[in-house]
XYZ file of C-alpha atoms in Angstrom:
705
model
C 91.976 102.478 122.632
C 93.428 100.773 125.647
C 94.158 97.224 126.892
C 91.859 96.083 129.599
C 93.353 92.677 130.367
C 95.907 90.293 129.167
C 95.727 86.614 129.961
C 98.811 84.187 129.716
C 98.171 80.361 129.851
C 101.046 78.010 130.038
C 103.234 80.588 128.083
C 106.824 79.932 128.756
C 107.552 80.855 132.531
C 103.727 81.619 133.273
C 102.260 78.340 134.556
C 98.545 77.916 134.248
C 96.159 80.825 133.762
C 97.709 84.205 134.684
C 95.427 87.489 134.176
C 96.566 91.038 134.697
C 94.365 93.989 134.434
C 95.967 96.808 132.807
C 93.068 99.430 132.842
C 94.291 103.082 133.220
C 92.364 105.736 135.193
C 91.401 109.300 134.008
C 94.360 111.207 135.497
C 96.601 107.960 136.040
C 97.910 106.475 132.742
C 100.934 104.517 134.044
C 100.916 100.846 134.925
C 104.021 99.424 136.410
C 104.969 95.669 136.085
C 108.270 94.727 137.762
C 110.293 91.748 138.872
C 113.726 90.469 139.107
C 115.824 89.558 136.112
C 114.832 86.217 134.718
C 111.365 86.242 136.333
C 109.357 87.025 133.149
C 109.434 90.791 132.368
C 110.629 90.512 128.925
C 108.544 87.450 128.304
C 105.555 89.292 129.250
C 106.172 91.966 126.664
C 107.104 89.192 124.171
C 103.720 87.479 124.741
C 101.770 90.565 123.805
C 103.622 90.769 120.681
C 103.406 87.154 119.897
C 99.520 87.402 120.360
C 99.095 90.222 117.763
C 101.623 89.100 115.137
C 102.654 85.473 115.601
C 105.362 84.347 113.277
C 105.699 87.924 111.969
C 106.641 89.135 115.506
C 110.520 89.074 114.462
C 109.665 92.036 112.207
C 108.764 94.227 115.063
C 112.188 94.486 116.790
C 115.681 92.926 116.768
C 115.075 91.495 120.270
C 112.462 89.209 119.022
C 114.393 88.340 115.725
C 117.463 87.491 117.912
C 115.354 85.280 120.403
C 113.774 83.287 117.553
C 117.200 82.992 115.766
C 118.886 81.689 118.836
C 116.244 78.885 119.159
C 116.676 77.956 115.611
C 113.809 79.561 113.827
C 110.262 80.426 114.612
C 109.042 76.783 114.554
C 111.429 75.673 117.270
C 111.070 78.860 119.249
C 107.140 78.472 119.442
C 107.270 74.839 119.781
C 109.506 75.439 123.051
C 107.215 77.943 124.542
C 104.932 75.580 126.538
C 105.667 75.916 130.244
C 107.925 73.182 131.232
C 106.057 72.303 134.354
C 102.804 72.252 132.479
C 104.382 70.050 129.872
C 105.559 67.643 132.476
C 102.020 67.292 133.712
C 100.563 66.415 130.303
C 99.571 69.854 128.984
C 100.159 70.366 125.200
C 98.429 73.883 124.685
C 99.458 77.322 125.556
C 97.918 80.529 124.648
C 97.810 84.491 125.202
C 94.757 86.669 125.007
C 94.616 90.386 124.936
C 91.328 92.258 125.531
C 90.944 95.850 123.901
C 88.476 98.519 125.063
C 87.372 101.700 123.122
C 88.399 100.382 119.731
C 87.133 102.597 116.818
C 86.273 100.506 113.986
C 84.331 101.917 110.848
C 80.898 100.716 110.673
C 81.229 98.541 113.819
C 80.017 99.390 117.215
C 81.493 97.429 119.883
C 82.714 97.612 123.538
C 85.376 94.984 123.692
C 87.744 93.000 121.137
C 89.369 89.922 122.460
C 92.311 88.430 120.350
C 93.658 85.032 121.391
C 96.394 83.201 119.935
C 96.812 79.426 120.622
C 99.268 76.839 120.057
C 99.348 73.062 120.402
C 102.749 71.223 120.503
C 100.948 68.115 119.319
C 98.521 69.025 116.626
C 99.441 72.486 115.497
C 101.411 73.144 112.304
C 101.005 76.740 112.989
C 99.280 78.924 115.709
C 95.730 79.799 115.466
C 94.070 83.179 116.123
C 90.633 83.862 117.275
C 89.108 87.414 117.229
C 85.924 87.970 119.229
C 84.054 91.136 119.021
C 81.904 91.637 122.248
C 82.105 87.940 122.612
C 81.174 86.903 119.069
C 82.805 86.306 115.763
C 82.271 89.200 113.300
C 81.301 88.883 109.593
C 83.961 91.591 108.939
C 86.783 89.313 109.900
C 85.381 86.498 107.786
C 85.022 88.969 104.701
C 88.832 89.768 105.241
C 89.765 86.099 104.690
C 91.259 85.697 101.205
C 91.605 82.616 98.932
C 90.231 80.298 101.485
C 93.144 80.955 103.969
C 92.354 81.583 107.499
C 94.192 84.847 107.516
C 91.202 87.221 108.134
C 92.194 87.578 111.770
C 95.727 88.539 110.820
C 94.472 91.146 108.508
C 92.016 92.498 110.987
C 94.824 92.988 113.485
C 97.055 94.599 110.949
C 94.359 96.921 109.669
C 92.131 97.842 112.562
C 94.215 97.312 115.806
C 98.111 98.190 114.861
C 100.048 97.768 111.545
C 103.152 95.738 112.362
C 105.309 98.369 110.524
C 104.719 100.804 113.414
C 104.495 98.373 116.309
C 108.288 99.323 117.044
C 107.115 102.833 118.133
C 104.585 101.311 120.775
C 106.615 98.158 122.020
C 110.241 98.920 122.803
C 113.069 98.417 124.945
C 114.302 101.953 126.096
C 117.817 100.949 126.461
C 117.805 99.832 122.823
C 115.767 102.545 121.062
C 119.046 104.530 120.953
C 119.392 102.479 117.591
C 116.963 104.934 116.273
C 119.694 107.555 116.703
C 122.200 105.464 114.932
C 120.347 104.927 111.545
C 122.659 105.797 108.724
C 122.517 103.306 106.168
C 120.169 103.822 103.152
C 118.477 100.535 103.740
C 117.907 101.314 107.332
C 116.455 104.641 106.317
C 114.214 102.983 103.708
C 112.817 100.425 106.301
C 112.325 103.208 108.797
C 110.650 105.422 106.162
C 107.994 102.810 105.577
C 107.004 103.103 109.117
C 107.015 106.686 108.985
C 104.750 106.592 106.262
C 102.356 104.429 108.039
C 102.688 106.392 111.486
C 102.089 109.865 109.930
C 98.922 108.465 107.874
C 100.483 109.299 104.316
C 100.191 105.763 103.154
C 96.315 105.620 103.197
C 96.112 108.642 101.020
C 98.592 107.239 98.610
C 96.751 103.904 98.377
C 93.477 105.821 97.676
C 95.101 107.762 94.939
C 96.290 104.550 93.515
C 93.004 103.031 93.446
C 91.422 106.083 91.806
C 94.243 105.976 89.236
C 93.394 102.349 88.551
C 89.615 103.342 88.008
C 90.841 106.002 85.599
C 92.937 103.466 83.678
C 89.675 101.667 82.712
C 88.122 104.924 81.445
C 91.372 105.476 79.567
C 91.266 102.194 77.716
C 87.801 102.946 76.369
C 88.897 106.137 74.660
C 92.521 105.116 73.883
C 93.843 104.118 70.424
C 94.158 100.360 70.016
C 97.871 100.414 70.446
C 97.934 102.633 73.509
C 95.043 100.519 75.113
C 97.218 97.430 74.430
C 100.462 99.027 75.998
C 98.506 100.322 78.865
C 96.932 96.983 79.624
C 100.324 95.165 79.257
C 102.051 97.824 81.627
C 99.288 97.287 84.299
C 99.600 93.461 83.949
C 103.455 93.757 84.089
C 103.306 95.802 87.263
C 100.838 93.518 88.897
C 102.919 90.290 87.813
C 106.217 91.880 89.062
C 104.636 92.607 92.533
C 103.490 89.147 92.880
C 106.865 87.837 91.946
C 108.365 90.016 94.609
C 106.085 88.719 97.218
C 106.854 85.204 96.034
C 110.525 85.833 96.408
C 110.112 87.408 99.877
C 108.135 84.195 100.892
C 111.018 82.135 99.671
C 113.575 84.161 101.585
C 111.480 83.827 104.630
C 111.217 80.055 103.997
C 114.940 79.481 103.479
C 115.744 81.988 106.156
C 113.992 79.739 108.735
C 115.909 76.726 107.307
C 119.092 78.657 107.819
C 118.287 79.490 111.358
C 117.521 75.740 112.078
C 120.762 74.749 110.374
C 122.759 77.396 112.223
C 121.282 76.315 115.459
C 122.230 72.466 114.799
C 125.796 73.482 113.626
C 126.327 75.447 116.735
C 125.169 72.502 118.997
C 127.590 70.165 117.203
C 130.383 72.764 117.692
C 129.623 72.776 121.364
C 129.873 68.884 121.493
C 133.025 69.086 119.667
C 134.644 71.485 121.950
C 133.602 69.671 124.900
C 135.167 66.705 123.529
C 138.338 68.538 123.079
C 138.283 69.976 126.577
C 140.128 73.098 125.200
C 137.510 75.736 125.836
C 134.716 76.330 128.321
C 131.193 76.787 127.143
C 131.293 80.389 128.449
C 134.288 81.026 126.228
C 132.570 79.533 123.280
C 129.404 81.395 123.877
C 131.306 84.582 124.053
C 133.102 83.866 120.877
C 129.847 82.885 119.137
C 128.376 86.275 120.374
C 131.208 88.176 118.947
C 130.957 86.107 115.756
C 127.157 86.920 115.321
C 128.010 90.679 115.987
C 130.482 90.597 113.272
C 128.306 88.636 110.914
C 125.633 91.213 111.420
C 128.083 94.157 110.822
C 129.448 92.674 107.784
C 125.975 92.192 106.231
C 125.240 95.761 106.871
C 128.648 96.871 105.455
C 127.955 94.727 102.270
C 124.544 96.512 102.054
C 126.251 99.839 102.388
C 129.082 99.040 99.861
C 126.461 97.915 97.431
C 124.650 101.237 97.753
C 127.833 102.736 96.734
C 128.623 100.339 93.999
C 125.272 101.491 92.330
C 126.954 104.970 92.218
C 130.046 103.972 90.619
C 128.590 104.175 86.937
C 127.391 107.788 87.635
C 131.086 108.465 88.863
C 132.494 107.014 85.493
C 129.993 109.240 83.649
C 131.071 112.187 85.606
C 131.661 114.422 82.545
C 128.250 113.678 81.208
C 126.621 114.319 84.658
C 128.398 117.712 84.755
C 127.211 118.582 81.184
C 123.540 117.633 82.279
C 123.877 119.793 85.424
C 125.158 122.601 83.369
C 122.450 122.249 80.792
C 119.838 122.267 83.769
C 121.107 125.419 84.975
C 121.076 126.879 81.346
C 117.410 125.630 81.040
C 116.509 127.435 84.553
C 118.085 130.546 83.563
C 116.483 130.328 80.221
C 112.974 130.138 81.798
C 113.737 132.831 84.150
C 115.203 135.160 81.420
C 112.357 134.413 79.248
C 109.981 135.459 81.805
C 112.030 138.697 82.574
C 112.302 139.591 78.873
C 108.586 139.209 78.521
C 108.264 141.418 81.425
C 110.710 144.001 79.968
C 108.669 144.219 76.857
C 105.268 144.198 78.686
C 106.479 147.086 80.836
C 108.123 149.073 77.992
C 104.719 148.815 75.948
C 102.700 150.179 78.803
C 105.293 153.145 79.106
C 104.775 153.778 75.470
C 101.126 153.486 75.552
C 100.956 156.132 78.083
C 103.137 158.396 76.347
C 101.000 157.903 73.152
C 97.902 158.968 75.248
C 99.743 162.108 76.521
C 100.656 163.074 72.986
C 97.023 163.461 72.134
C 96.849 166.424 74.432
C 100.422 167.944 73.264
C 99.820 171.246 71.536
C 102.249 170.572 68.718
C 103.155 167.742 66.491
C 106.190 165.738 67.415
C 108.357 164.952 64.579
C 108.662 161.262 63.622
C 112.340 160.947 63.972
C 112.229 162.472 67.415
C 109.375 160.244 68.486
C 111.101 157.040 67.236
C 114.371 158.265 69.015
C 112.788 158.680 72.259
C 110.822 155.488 71.938
C 113.932 153.560 71.206
C 115.764 155.159 73.989
C 113.076 154.492 76.417
C 113.158 150.756 75.608
C 116.814 150.638 76.116
C 116.751 152.610 79.421
C 113.980 150.525 80.927
C 116.168 147.462 80.570
C 119.382 149.307 81.564
C 117.935 150.490 84.981
C 115.445 147.954 85.786
C 116.591 144.672 84.182
C 120.512 145.373 84.069
C 121.322 141.698 84.931
C 119.097 140.055 82.275
C 121.251 138.683 79.552
C 119.957 138.465 76.054
C 118.230 135.137 75.097
C 120.050 132.974 72.600
C 117.859 132.443 69.672
C 119.058 128.801 69.131
C 118.631 127.612 72.689
C 116.773 124.326 73.146
C 115.413 122.782 76.357
C 116.494 118.998 76.548
C 115.577 117.834 79.969
C 112.774 119.948 81.441
C 113.413 118.751 84.950
C 111.315 119.908 87.978
C 112.930 121.670 90.938
C 112.835 118.388 93.029
C 114.386 116.217 90.134
C 117.157 118.973 89.713
C 117.776 118.996 93.567
C 118.040 115.124 93.533
C 120.532 115.294 90.543
C 122.640 117.950 92.379
C 122.461 115.878 95.508
C 123.940 112.935 93.591
C 126.668 115.059 92.124
C 127.577 116.583 95.311
C 127.615 113.175 96.893
C 130.150 112.007 94.217
C 132.294 114.982 94.449
C 132.656 115.482 98.101
C 131.769 112.346 100.149
C 131.771 109.226 97.856
C 135.442 108.401 98.009
C 135.702 109.063 101.772
C 132.781 106.895 102.479
C 133.757 104.299 100.148
C 137.282 104.024 101.548
C 136.034 104.062 105.218
C 133.391 101.278 104.569
C 135.906 99.088 102.564
C 138.606 99.462 105.310
C 135.932 98.781 108.151
C 134.819 95.796 105.970
C 138.222 94.360 105.686
C 138.949 94.739 109.339
C 135.634 93.000 110.377
C 136.329 90.151 107.944
C 139.824 89.667 109.442
C 138.226 89.683 112.829
C 135.513 87.174 112.000
C 138.303 84.884 110.340
C 140.300 85.073 113.474
C 137.351 84.107 115.750
C 136.418 81.138 113.353
C 140.081 80.008 113.515
C 139.948 79.984 117.463
C 136.603 77.985 117.420
C 138.132 75.532 114.915
C 141.378 75.187 116.857
C 139.337 74.513 119.982
C 137.669 71.401 118.322
C 138.974 68.035 119.235
C 141.778 66.867 117.002
C 140.941 63.085 117.622
C 139.586 61.168 114.617
C 137.494 58.469 116.262
C 134.230 57.435 114.536
C 131.900 59.662 116.823
C 134.089 62.811 116.343
C 134.297 62.026 112.733
C 130.566 61.701 112.234
C 130.138 65.127 114.122
C 132.687 66.865 111.999
C 130.946 65.493 108.835
C 127.408 66.531 109.933
C 128.882 69.988 110.905
C 130.442 70.407 107.566
C 127.359 69.393 105.800
C 125.295 71.890 107.681
C 127.682 74.709 107.126
C 127.815 74.055 103.430
C 123.962 74.264 103.248
C 124.056 77.483 105.401
C 126.608 78.907 102.894
C 124.303 77.762 100.119
C 121.146 79.553 101.744
C 123.093 82.705 102.352
C 124.023 82.791 98.496
C 120.385 82.033 97.639
C 119.148 84.868 99.887
C 121.766 87.223 98.417
C 120.598 86.216 94.900
C 117.080 86.539 95.876
C 117.518 90.188 97.353
C 119.402 91.052 94.105
C 116.445 89.770 92.054
C 113.994 91.688 94.220
C 116.060 94.921 93.867
C 115.908 94.419 89.911
C 112.166 93.940 89.985
C 111.645 96.956 92.124
C 113.558 98.987 89.529
C 111.393 97.465 86.882
C 108.362 98.514 88.658
C 109.742 102.062 88.728
C 110.533 101.981 85.015
C 107.005 100.556 84.323
C 105.225 103.223 86.435
C 107.301 106.013 84.569
C 106.029 104.767 81.327
C 102.476 104.167 82.826
C 102.517 108.080 83.719
C 103.832 109.182 80.259
C 101.105 106.963 78.523
C 98.350 108.383 80.821
C 99.236 111.819 80.052
C 99.479 111.107 76.263
C 95.903 109.575 76.335
C 94.496 112.219 78.473
C 95.869 114.991 76.056
C 93.982 113.552 73.260
C 90.627 112.070 74.641
C 87.229 113.658 75.723
C 86.278 113.104 79.249
C 82.750 112.107 80.317
C 81.261 113.949 83.447
C 82.075 110.937 85.400
C 85.715 110.855 84.216
C 86.087 114.551 84.760
C 85.081 114.284 88.372
C 87.288 111.312 88.970
C 90.174 113.187 87.624
C 89.351 116.245 89.542
C 89.242 114.217 92.613
C 92.791 112.549 91.670
C 94.299 115.961 90.859
C 93.156 117.386 94.293
C 94.375 114.217 96.063
C 97.893 114.618 94.388
C 97.785 118.308 95.707
C 96.644 117.244 98.993
C 99.239 114.468 99.465
C 102.052 117.034 98.334
C 100.885 119.546 100.895
C 100.066 116.884 103.415
C 103.696 115.546 103.300
C 105.005 119.167 103.575
C 102.660 119.815 106.553
C 103.586 116.550 108.462
C 107.310 117.191 107.625
C 107.246 120.699 109.384
C 104.902 119.513 112.028
C 107.172 116.647 112.905
C 110.210 118.887 112.845
C 108.641 121.156 115.312
C 107.439 118.406 117.534
C 110.796 116.701 117.696
C 112.514 119.923 118.615
C 109.901 120.684 121.282
C 110.206 117.306 122.855
C 114.020 117.537 122.759
C 113.881 121.038 124.608
C 111.519 119.508 127.076
C 113.561 116.339 127.904
C 116.961 117.508 127.701
C 118.626 119.407 130.504
C 121.146 121.095 128.168
C 118.763 123.649 127.018
C 119.490 125.308 123.536
C 121.795 122.575 122.728
C 119.796 121.583 119.655
C 118.349 124.650 117.775
C 116.935 123.019 114.699
C 115.568 119.781 113.570
C 115.422 118.949 109.793
C 113.470 116.135 108.152
C 114.768 115.253 104.820
C 112.614 112.960 102.493
C 113.485 112.257 98.952
C 111.115 112.817 96.220
C 109.933 109.194 95.932
C 109.381 109.131 99.747
C 111.416 105.987 100.421
C 114.231 107.525 102.179
C 113.801 109.572 105.372
C 116.571 111.243 107.487
C 116.360 113.315 110.454
C 119.152 115.781 111.190
C 119.833 117.968 114.297
C 121.557 121.453 114.140
C 123.244 123.456 116.761
C 122.915 127.323 117.433
C 125.578 127.779 114.603
C 123.451 125.971 112.184
C 126.026 123.120 112.337
C 124.878 119.487 111.547
C 125.253 117.478 114.776
C 126.744 114.168 114.366
C 124.174 111.888 116.171
C 127.123 109.363 116.824
C 128.827 111.993 118.989
C 125.795 112.220 121.379
C 126.133 110.500 124.786
C 124.196 107.177 125.191
C 121.746 109.251 127.533
C 121.349 112.039 124.953
C 120.712 109.408 122.156
C 118.068 107.909 124.285
C 116.600 111.353 124.846
C 116.613 112.023 121.093
C 114.983 108.619 120.400
C 112.405 109.337 122.966
C 111.653 112.642 121.599
C 111.201 111.206 118.190
C 109.069 108.395 119.335
C 106.856 110.764 121.223
C 106.580 113.036 118.357
C 105.644 110.218 115.898
C 102.969 109.041 118.351
C 101.723 112.503 118.582
C 101.704 113.029 114.771
C 99.978 109.555 114.159
C 96.837 110.267 115.961
C 96.866 106.568 116.726
C 95.432 105.877 120.156
C 97.506 102.684 121.173
C 99.088 101.717 124.639
C 102.977 102.009 124.903
C 104.950 99.257 126.430
C 108.434 100.316 127.657
C 110.984 97.831 128.874
C 114.059 98.940 130.887
C 112.553 102.463 131.130
C 115.130 104.240 133.059
C 118.461 103.053 131.522
C 121.255 105.461 130.548
C 119.582 108.395 132.205
C 121.357 110.827 134.592
C 119.350 112.429 137.417
C 118.239 115.234 135.442
C 117.084 113.433 132.255
C 115.399 110.700 134.449
C 113.320 113.525 136.241
C 112.371 115.074 132.921
C 111.249 111.629 131.301
C 109.164 110.898 134.355
C 107.570 114.249 134.541
C 107.054 114.874 130.869
C 107.532 111.749 128.796
C 105.873 108.809 130.492
C 102.652 110.766 131.690
C 102.100 112.214 128.092
C 103.260 109.667 125.565
C 100.032 107.725 125.544
C 96.760 107.345 127.393
C 98.012 104.062 128.621
C 101.807 103.404 129.473
C 103.021 100.219 130.850
C 106.491 100.276 132.270
C 108.612 97.204 133.022
C 111.552 98.543 135.391
C 113.971 96.829 137.583
C 113.263 98.106 141.028
C 116.161 99.941 142.708
C 118.023 99.906 139.373
C 115.711 101.357 136.681
C 113.190 102.850 139.115
C 114.688 104.147 142.312
C 112.711 105.192 145.371
C 113.151 108.932 144.441
C 112.173 108.250 140.784
C 109.111 106.216 142.026
C 107.977 109.104 144.184
C 107.927 111.490 141.174
C 106.106 108.797 139.108
C 103.514 107.390 141.722
C 100.916 110.107 141.173
C 100.501 108.951 137.712
C 100.399 105.071 138.471
C 96.885 103.354 138.191
C 98.015 99.929 138.840
C 101.251 98.177 140.011
C 102.322 94.459 139.815
C 105.184 92.387 140.686
C 106.104 89.109 138.941
C 106.805 86.600 141.557
C 108.883 83.532 140.669
C 107.437 80.998 143.140
C 109.159 77.982 141.538
C 112.046 77.312 139.114
C 109.522 76.931 136.087
C 106.489 79.116 137.234
C 105.853 82.887 137.836
C 102.693 84.697 138.788
C 101.522 88.275 138.924
C 101.202 89.893 142.479
C 99.278 93.118 142.584
C 100.463 95.692 144.872
C 98.835 99.010 146.036
C 100.460 101.476 143.697
C 102.022 103.766 146.042
C 103.338 100.879 148.134
C 105.073 99.050 145.252
C 108.624 99.698 146.518
C 107.585 98.579 150.134
C 105.916 95.411 148.784
C 108.830 94.605 146.518
C 111.337 94.833 149.522
C 108.934 92.707 151.767
C 108.707 90.114 148.832
C 112.423 90.017 148.430
C 113.454 90.613 151.933
C 116.120 87.906 151.925
């Protein structure tokens, strides 16, 4: 799949209709789109994300989330996206269209798919999406529309073009992807693991397994005892209801979060007015303080989440003695199983030796006295154990297995115990200290802002203060509601885990006591095979991803051999993924100790490996492509990363800063098309196509002044 053309019509800085052809050629997969800062590079990339995802674009990247937040929410952001010059001339609509070629969709043969998202600032309550397959609407999209809502197009984009969970791997700012190397908190890892599951194709098999399990549940109900049937039906209904409750809560969070962004924006506007009236602080100083305040707010939220994760461990710490008893019991159970197997092996081997001796006695010329025979048989049994199974202790006759954990469950418990014993206190102390420092810094900044506000109490100033106080109280109330909602969501997710555990137990109980029809046996066989496949597939993808990331790192990094091993850790439930790097001494490398260039190399290697593993053919769009690279790293990226990461790679560099003439010479043999974004008036930019190998020359001539 590749993008043939993008058309922007009155979208932000792009006045009127602006079309750009991005088709790659056979051996030239790179398209360069450049321009000076403020001319529309980032807006162009943002237009593509908006066209595909609309109001959900803020879930793709923090860049879009911040942009929308700064504008006071999605409604204000999109409402202010009409080109100013077009608006002054009476236009009310703007749109972005993206035309795809070579899209492979099951049961549909097509040459082109065109997606157009439109917004009218006068009549639109929300943006409208149109999807045309070879110029016509398609029945598949109409079939995807649910509950009478016009969301079939959104589902089509998500399911057949590119899932939003993995869009971050295809649209990214190369300077900011270093954040992938800094993901440490459980919440960050969980969010990323959802993307990994989508990228690596695991989710579609798990969804299929769940669907087949649901079908099997219907068979189970027919043969289950009345009380079992009733309980199974209730569990299924409870799971479904809880999932609906979670979805409704998430919609509520989104709704009040949009309101919060509007209120924050309005409060900030009033604060600026108060400071201007006070004449004690410049707008530049205020904006700098507001930026610091926003960074600290984000940091505090993250620290709160991290601390909450640790708070969840405190009950286990208080029950430390019980945990250690459970661990000891699990060790004993494992030894019991091992010893039982060995004892059985001792008995089996001894019996074989005695059987062979018995056979040989038949050919012995004289009769062996019973006492001698019994003596030697007894000694043989003792000596077999002494010389072949000396380390095997006798089995206690009264030992009872209480837990019967799998190896994975035992490892998870031991991981929890090791965490409590070795890292919990240190991490908790560090996070708590960091939270206190950040809170004090935030309070200090807020005091500075308050002190800068005008002290005068005339009617106008008083009304501003009252309005700001009202807005701030509502913001605090919303933040509390969001926190409560998230707490409730966490509880509901735990409820689902408990319900699913009970569901599995009940399924097994019903299965053990029922007779299968031929159809049921076949369905169960498919489910069992699918479970085995998912387990092996995850392990295969894990190993493949480890090898792929290591290979890419060795290609991109000029410090050859610096990283010797890559290990992907995935917990049993699959909702926590962590990637660790090891040096030649098998020591874990702290990714925070890497230089910014090395972090970008690591993030680039991870992205390339994930794209390779995904088998998803989608164009890659990279803003600020050469930031943080030294000369050797830049050369490796140009020669190895950009030509190979995708069949279509669109770069948005700043000429002479993020793409020097020497770097351009290395890249130009791979460039199929090149464009400059020319700002021909304060409110309008357009695309100027250049002969690819003359891009630098064209840029220099266009901006000779």
